[in-house]
PDB file of C-alpha atoms and ligand atoms in Angstrom:
ATOM      1  CA  UNK A  15      39.134   2.120  12.709  1.00 61.00           C
ATOM      2  CA  UNK A  16      42.019   0.130  12.552  1.00 69.00           C
ATOM      3  CA  UNK A  17      44.068   3.288  11.748  1.00 73.00           C
ATOM      4  CA  UNK A  18      42.804   4.997  14.656  1.00 76.00           C
ATOM      5  CA  UNK A  19      43.502   2.145  17.200  1.00 73.00           C
ATOM      6  CA  UNK A  20      47.263   2.246  15.894  1.00 77.00           C
ATOM      7  CA  UNK A  21      47.683   5.840  16.290  1.00 74.00           C
ATOM      8  CA  UNK A  22      46.507   5.613  19.646  1.00 72.00           C
ATOM      9  CA  UNK A  23      49.219   2.881  20.189  1.00 71.00           C
ATOM     10  CA  UNK A  24      51.759   5.421  18.627  1.00 71.00           C
ATOM     11  CA  UNK A  25      50.612   8.055  20.971  1.00 68.00           C
ATOM     12  CA  UNK A  26      50.922   5.907  24.109  1.00 67.00           C
ATOM     13  CA  UNK A  27      54.223   4.514  23.376  1.00 68.00           C
ATOM     14  CA  UNK A  28      55.477   8.132  22.613  1.00 62.00           C
ATOM     15  CA  UNK A  29      54.355   9.591  25.897  1.00 65.00           C
ATOM     16  CA  UNK A  30      55.671   6.674  28.017  1.00 64.00           C
ATOM     17  CA  UNK A  31      58.982   7.231  26.187  1.00 58.00           C
ATOM     18  CA  UNK A  32      59.007  11.043  26.703  1.00 56.00           C
ATOM     19  CA  UNK A  33      57.615  10.638  30.286  1.00 57.00           C
ATOM     20  CA  UNK A  34      60.633   8.508  31.131  1.00 54.00           C
ATOM     21  CA  UNK A  35      63.103  10.542  29.939  1.00 52.00           C
ATOM     22  CA  UNK A  36      62.180  13.624  31.366  1.00 49.00           C
ATOM     23  CA  UNK A  37      61.398  11.997  34.880  1.00 43.00           C
ATOM     24  CA  UNK A  38      64.800  10.431  35.215  1.00 39.00           C
ATOM     25  CA  UNK A  39      66.940  13.279  34.166  1.00 37.00           C
ATOM     26  CA  UNK A  40      65.312  15.903  36.362  1.00 38.00           C
ATOM     27  CA  UNK A  41      65.325  14.032  39.691  1.00 40.00           C
ATOM     28  CA  UNK A  42      69.113  13.807  39.614  1.00 43.00           C
ATOM     29  CA  UNK A  43      70.321  16.967  38.173  1.00 44.00           C
ATOM     30  CA  UNK A  44      68.322  18.857  40.914  1.00 50.00           C
ATOM     31  CA  UNK A  45      68.748  16.534  43.700  1.00 70.00           C
ATOM     32  CA  UNK A  46      72.975  16.540  43.602  1.00 87.00           C
ATOM     33  CA  UNK A  47      73.027  19.962  41.763  1.00 91.00           C
ATOM     34  CA  UNK A  48      76.271  21.607  43.220  1.00 96.00           C
ATOM     35  CA  UNK A  49      76.856  25.401  42.728  1.00 96.00           C
ATOM     36  CA  UNK A  50      80.263  26.209  41.124  1.00 96.00           C
ATOM     37  CA  UNK A  51      81.627  27.436  44.379  1.00 96.00           C
ATOM     38  CA  UNK A  52      81.595  24.139  45.895  1.00 97.00           C
ATOM     39  CA  UNK A  53      81.815  22.022  43.027  1.00 96.00           C
ATOM     40  CA  UNK A  54      84.648  19.072  42.976  1.00 96.00           C
ATOM     41  CA  UNK A  55      85.722  19.606  46.622  1.00 97.00           C
ATOM     42  CA  UNK A  56      86.959  16.180  48.060  1.00 97.00           C
ATOM     43  CA  UNK A  57      86.819  15.240  51.612  1.00 97.00           C
ATOM     44  CA  UNK A  58      90.332  15.111  52.676  1.00 98.00           C
ATOM     45  CA  UNK A  59      89.598  12.715  55.569  1.00 98.00           C
ATOM     46  CA  UNK A  60      87.948   9.676  53.939  1.00 95.00           C
ATOM     47  CA  UNK A  61      88.480   6.444  55.626  1.00 94.00           C
ATOM     48  CA  UNK A  62      90.533   8.318  58.398  1.00 97.00           C
ATOM     49  CA  UNK A  63      89.468   7.192  62.261  1.00 97.00           C
ATOM     50  CA  UNK A  64      90.356  10.293  63.977  1.00 98.00           C
ATOM     51  CA  UNK A  65      88.507  12.259  61.544  1.00 98.00           C
ATOM     52  CA  UNK A  66      85.302  10.196  62.056  1.00 98.00           C
ATOM     53  CA  UNK A  67      85.534  10.418  65.821  1.00 98.00           C
ATOM     54  CA  UNK A  68      85.804  14.081  65.914  1.00 98.00           C
ATOM     55  CA  UNK A  69      82.688  14.274  62.945  1.00 98.00           C
ATOM     56  CA  UNK A  70      80.819  11.735  65.294  1.00 98.00           C
ATOM     57  CA  UNK A  71      81.134  14.632  68.194  1.00 98.00           C
ATOM     58  CA  UNK A  72      80.074  17.409  65.826  1.00 98.00           C
ATOM     59  CA  UNK A  73      77.147  15.435  64.800  1.00 98.00           C
ATOM     60  CA  UNK A  74      75.695  14.402  68.205  1.00 98.00           C
ATOM     61  CA  UNK A  75      75.943  18.237  68.951  1.00 98.00           C
ATOM     62  CA  UNK A  76      74.498  19.745  65.932  1.00 97.00           C
ATOM     63  CA  UNK A  77      73.034  17.333  63.627  1.00 97.00           C
ATOM     64  CA  UNK A  78      71.247  14.591  65.967  1.00 97.00           C
ATOM     65  CA  UNK A  79      68.435  16.414  67.039  1.00 96.00           C
ATOM     66  CA  UNK A  80      67.137  16.504  63.559  1.00 97.00           C
ATOM     67  CA  UNK A  81      68.731  13.574  61.810  1.00 97.00           C
ATOM     68  CA  UNK A  82      68.530  11.152  64.096  1.00 96.00           C
ATOM     69  CA  UNK A  83      71.320   9.015  66.078  1.00 95.00           C
ATOM     70  CA  UNK A  84      71.677   6.717  63.126  1.00 94.00           C
ATOM     71  CA  UNK A  85      71.254   9.522  60.631  1.00 96.00           C
ATOM     72  CA  UNK A  86      68.016   8.071  59.481  1.00 95.00           C
ATOM     73  CA  UNK A  87      65.966  11.424  59.773  1.00 93.00           C
ATOM     74  CA  UNK A  88      64.241  10.419  62.611  1.00 92.00           C
ATOM     75  CA  UNK A  89      65.232  12.987  65.322  1.00 93.00           C
ATOM     76  CA  UNK A  90      62.548  14.255  67.449  1.00 90.00           C
ATOM     77  CA  UNK A  91      63.096  17.926  65.890  1.00 91.00           C
ATOM     78  CA  UNK A  92      63.380  16.714  62.566  1.00 89.00           C
ATOM     79  CA  UNK A  93      60.227  14.822  62.077  1.00 89.00           C
ATOM     80  CA  UNK A  94      58.050  18.309  62.915  1.00 89.00           C
ATOM     81  CA  UNK A  95      59.710  20.136  60.040  1.00 93.00           C
ATOM     82  CA  UNK A  96      58.090  20.394  56.793  1.00 94.00           C
ATOM     83  CA  UNK A  97      60.135  19.090  54.583  1.00 95.00           C
ATOM     84  CA  UNK A  98      61.079  16.535  56.995  1.00 95.00           C
ATOM     85  CA  UNK A  99      64.914  16.196  57.959  1.00 96.00           C
ATOM     86  CA  UNK A 100      66.434  13.846  55.570  1.00 93.00           C
ATOM     87  CA  UNK A 101      67.483  10.378  55.527  1.00 95.00           C
ATOM     88  CA  UNK A 102      71.563  10.883  55.533  1.00 96.00           C
ATOM     89  CA  UNK A 103      72.035   7.057  55.204  1.00 95.00           C
ATOM     90  CA  UNK A 104      70.383   7.079  51.969  1.00 92.00           C
ATOM     91  CA  UNK A 105      73.015   9.723  50.587  1.00 89.00           C
ATOM     92  CA  UNK A 106      76.354   7.469  51.063  1.00 81.00           C
ATOM     93  CA  UNK A 107      77.322   6.373  47.978  1.00 81.00           C
ATOM     94  CA  UNK A 108      74.879   8.413  45.971  1.00 89.00           C
ATOM     95  CA  UNK A 109      75.726  11.979  46.503  1.00 93.00           C
ATOM     96  CA  UNK A 110      79.544  13.416  45.938  1.00 95.00           C
ATOM     97  CA  UNK A 111      81.738  14.880  48.881  1.00 96.00           C
ATOM     98  CA  UNK A 112      81.179  18.617  47.251  1.00 96.00           C
ATOM     99  CA  UNK A 113      77.175  17.978  47.521  1.00 97.00           C
ATOM    100  CA  UNK A 114      77.398  17.044  51.313  1.00 97.00           C
ATOM    101  CA  UNK A 115      80.070  19.572  52.151  1.00 98.00           C
ATOM    102  CA  UNK A 116      77.937  22.568  50.103  1.00 98.00           C
ATOM    103  CA  UNK A 117      74.810  21.384  52.062  1.00 97.00           C
ATOM    104  CA  UNK A 118      76.132  21.008  55.548  1.00 98.00           C
ATOM    105  CA  UNK A 119      77.621  24.755  54.874  1.00 98.00           C
ATOM    106  CA  UNK A 120      74.736  26.566  53.436  1.00 98.00           C
ATOM    107  CA  UNK A 121      71.718  24.862  54.498  1.00 98.00           C
ATOM    108  CA  UNK A 122      68.476  24.640  53.174  1.00 97.00           C
ATOM    109  CA  UNK A 123      66.980  28.264  52.686  1.00 95.00           C
ATOM    110  CA  UNK A 124      67.648  28.101  48.976  1.00 95.00           C
ATOM    111  CA  UNK A 125      65.612  26.863  46.039  1.00 93.00           C
ATOM    112  CA  UNK A 126      64.694  24.195  45.490  1.00 93.00           C
ATOM    113  CA  UNK A 127      65.110  23.068  49.156  1.00 94.00           C
ATOM    114  CA  UNK A 128      63.403  25.738  50.988  1.00 96.00           C
ATOM    115  CA  UNK A 129      63.491  24.107  54.399  1.00 96.00           C
ATOM    116  CA  UNK A 130      64.580  24.757  58.239  1.00 95.00           C
ATOM    117  CA  UNK A 131      68.294  23.042  57.340  1.00 97.00           C
ATOM    118  CA  UNK A 132      70.620  25.339  59.123  1.00 97.00           C
ATOM    119  CA  UNK A 133      73.810  26.758  57.268  1.00 98.00           C
ATOM    120  CA  UNK A 134      76.993  25.876  59.379  1.00 98.00           C
ATOM    121  CA  UNK A 135      79.448  27.633  57.471  1.00 98.00           C
ATOM    122  CA  UNK A 136      79.662  30.410  60.170  1.00 97.00           C
ATOM    123  CA  UNK A 137      79.660  27.962  63.163  1.00 97.00           C
ATOM    124  CA  UNK A 138      81.724  24.981  61.758  1.00 98.00           C
ATOM    125  CA  UNK A 139      85.279  25.664  60.207  1.00 98.00           C
ATOM    126  CA  UNK A 140      85.902  24.181  56.984  1.00 98.00           C
ATOM    127  CA  UNK A 141      88.064  21.235  58.751  1.00 98.00           C
ATOM    128  CA  UNK A 142      84.864  20.411  60.895  1.00 98.00           C
ATOM    129  CA  UNK A 143      82.568  20.135  57.945  1.00 98.00           C
ATOM    130  CA  UNK A 144      84.696  17.808  56.231  1.00 98.00           C
ATOM    131  CA  UNK A 145      85.040  15.541  59.597  1.00 98.00           C
ATOM    132  CA  UNK A 146      81.068  15.508  59.803  1.00 98.00           C
ATOM    133  CA  UNK A 147      81.094  14.576  56.274  1.00 97.00           C
ATOM    134  CA  UNK A 148      83.552  11.875  56.864  1.00 97.00           C
ATOM    135  CA  UNK A 149      81.657  10.621  59.858  1.00 97.00           C
ATOM    136  CA  UNK A 150      78.270  10.857  57.619  1.00 96.00           C
ATOM    137  CA  UNK A 151      79.696   8.428  54.905  1.00 95.00           C
ATOM    138  CA  UNK A 152      80.112   5.870  57.623  1.00 95.00           C
ATOM    139  CA  UNK A 153      76.183   5.649  58.328  1.00 93.00           C
ATOM    140  CA  UNK A 154      74.455   2.889  56.559  1.00 79.00           C
TER     141      UNK A 154
HETATM  142  C1  LIG B  16      66.968  21.963  62.669  1.00 83.21           C
HETATM  143  C2  LIG B  16      67.020  20.782  61.867  1.00 83.21           C
HETATM  144  C3  LIG B  16      68.030  20.528  61.335  1.00 83.21           C
HETATM  145  C4  LIG B  16      69.574  20.298  61.630  1.00 83.21           C
HETATM  146  C5  LIG B  16      70.033  20.725  63.585  1.00 83.21           C
HETATM  147  C6  LIG B  16      70.263  19.842  60.979  1.00 83.21           C
HETATM  148  N1  LIG B  16      70.067  19.280  59.891  1.00 83.21           N
HETATM  149 FE1  LIG B  16      70.335  18.969  58.104  1.00 83.21          FE
HETATM  150  N2  LIG B  16      68.427  18.870  57.232  1.00 83.21           N
HETATM  151  C7  LIG B  16      67.629  19.125  57.662  1.00 83.21           C
HETATM  152  C8  LIG B  16      66.310  19.158  56.850  1.00 83.21           C
HETATM  153  C9  LIG B  16      64.861  19.497  57.428  1.00 83.21           C
HETATM  154  C10 LIG B  16      66.872  18.403  55.833  1.00 83.21           C
HETATM  155  C11 LIG B  16      65.745  18.319  54.394  1.00 83.21           C
HETATM  156  C12 LIG B  16      65.492  19.220  53.525  1.00 83.21           C
HETATM  157  C13 LIG B  16      66.730  19.914  52.673  1.00 83.21           C
HETATM  158  O1  LIG B  16      67.543  18.969  52.084  1.00 83.21           O
HETATM  159  O2  LIG B  16      67.317  21.096  53.214  1.00 83.21           O
HETATM  160  C14 LIG B  16      68.259  18.283  55.972  1.00 83.21           C
HETATM  161  C15 LIG B  16      68.925  18.024  54.840  1.00 83.21           C
HETATM  162  C16 LIG B  16      70.197  17.774  54.999  1.00 83.21           C
HETATM  163  C17 LIG B  16      71.029  17.174  54.039  1.00 83.21           C
HETATM  164  C18 LIG B  16      70.800  17.102  52.377  1.00 83.21           C
HETATM  165  C19 LIG B  16      70.155  15.596  52.585  1.00 83.21           C
HETATM  166  C20 LIG B  16      69.753  15.202  50.896  1.00 83.21           C
HETATM  167  O3  LIG B  16      69.167  14.363  50.622  1.00 83.21           O
HETATM  168  O4  LIG B  16      70.196  16.043  49.843  1.00 83.21           O
HETATM  169  C21 LIG B  16      72.424  16.741  54.580  1.00 83.21           C
HETATM  170  C22 LIG B  16      73.858  16.627  53.814  1.00 83.21           C
HETATM  171  C23 LIG B  16      72.440  17.431  56.009  1.00 83.21           C
HETATM  172  N3  LIG B  16      71.083  17.829  56.302  1.00 83.21           N
HETATM  173  C24 LIG B  16      73.173  17.027  56.647  1.00 83.21           C
HETATM  174  C25 LIG B  16      73.121  17.804  58.413  1.00 83.21           C
HETATM  175  C26 LIG B  16      74.435  17.883  59.003  1.00 83.21           C
HETATM  176  C27 LIG B  16      75.703  17.312  58.874  1.00 83.21           C
HETATM  177  C28 LIG B  16      74.099  18.592  60.141  1.00 83.21           C
HETATM  178  C29 LIG B  16      74.649  19.003  61.384  1.00 83.21           C
HETATM  179  C30 LIG B  16      76.267  19.833  61.111  1.00 83.21           C
HETATM  180  C31 LIG B  16      72.751  19.035  59.878  1.00 83.21           C
HETATM  181  N4  LIG B  16      72.232  18.681  58.669  1.00 83.21           N
HETATM  182  C32 LIG B  16      71.702  19.603  60.866  1.00 83.21           C
HETATM  183  C33 LIG B  16      67.145  19.351  59.236  1.00 83.21           C
HETATM  184  C34 LIG B  16      68.577  19.707  60.088  1.00 83.21           C
END
């Protein structure tokens, strides 16, 4: 009887350890996975007020209907989507410049996102994408 009980305890402890190990690792790598073509890119305009203003104008024209005026994913068009438009304020300080650039350029029509986030690499120049990235980083 005692032996069975301690076996149960050992199994419970082991599965808790295994679960937390897998869970933690997976979310991070899947969420901010950046393909080689984009990995390591850095925003040349971080903190530049002119770029922030230019980025804000682009944001209002091309992003706000889905991501909302404050970036919280509460735009009228974004709420109806499945998955819904993301809360961009949650990315600030979490995702790297390279991830932001990649997601804005390529959109969401690929694994693991499979979303209606439109690609912008043919409608915005590299400079314009960086301006929007600079602006997004001011959202809190
Ligand atoms: C048609 C609606 C729509 C428009 C317009 C749109 N997005 Fe999105 N966006 C989405 C949806 C839906 C997601 C969530 C699913 C995903 O990650 O692909 C998303 C995800 C993102 C992400 C990744 C967020 C994360 O949590 O990983 C970024 C960054 C982003 N959008 C930025 C932008 C920017 C900047 C613009 C404008 C240049 C824009 N989006 C325009 C719908 C939109």
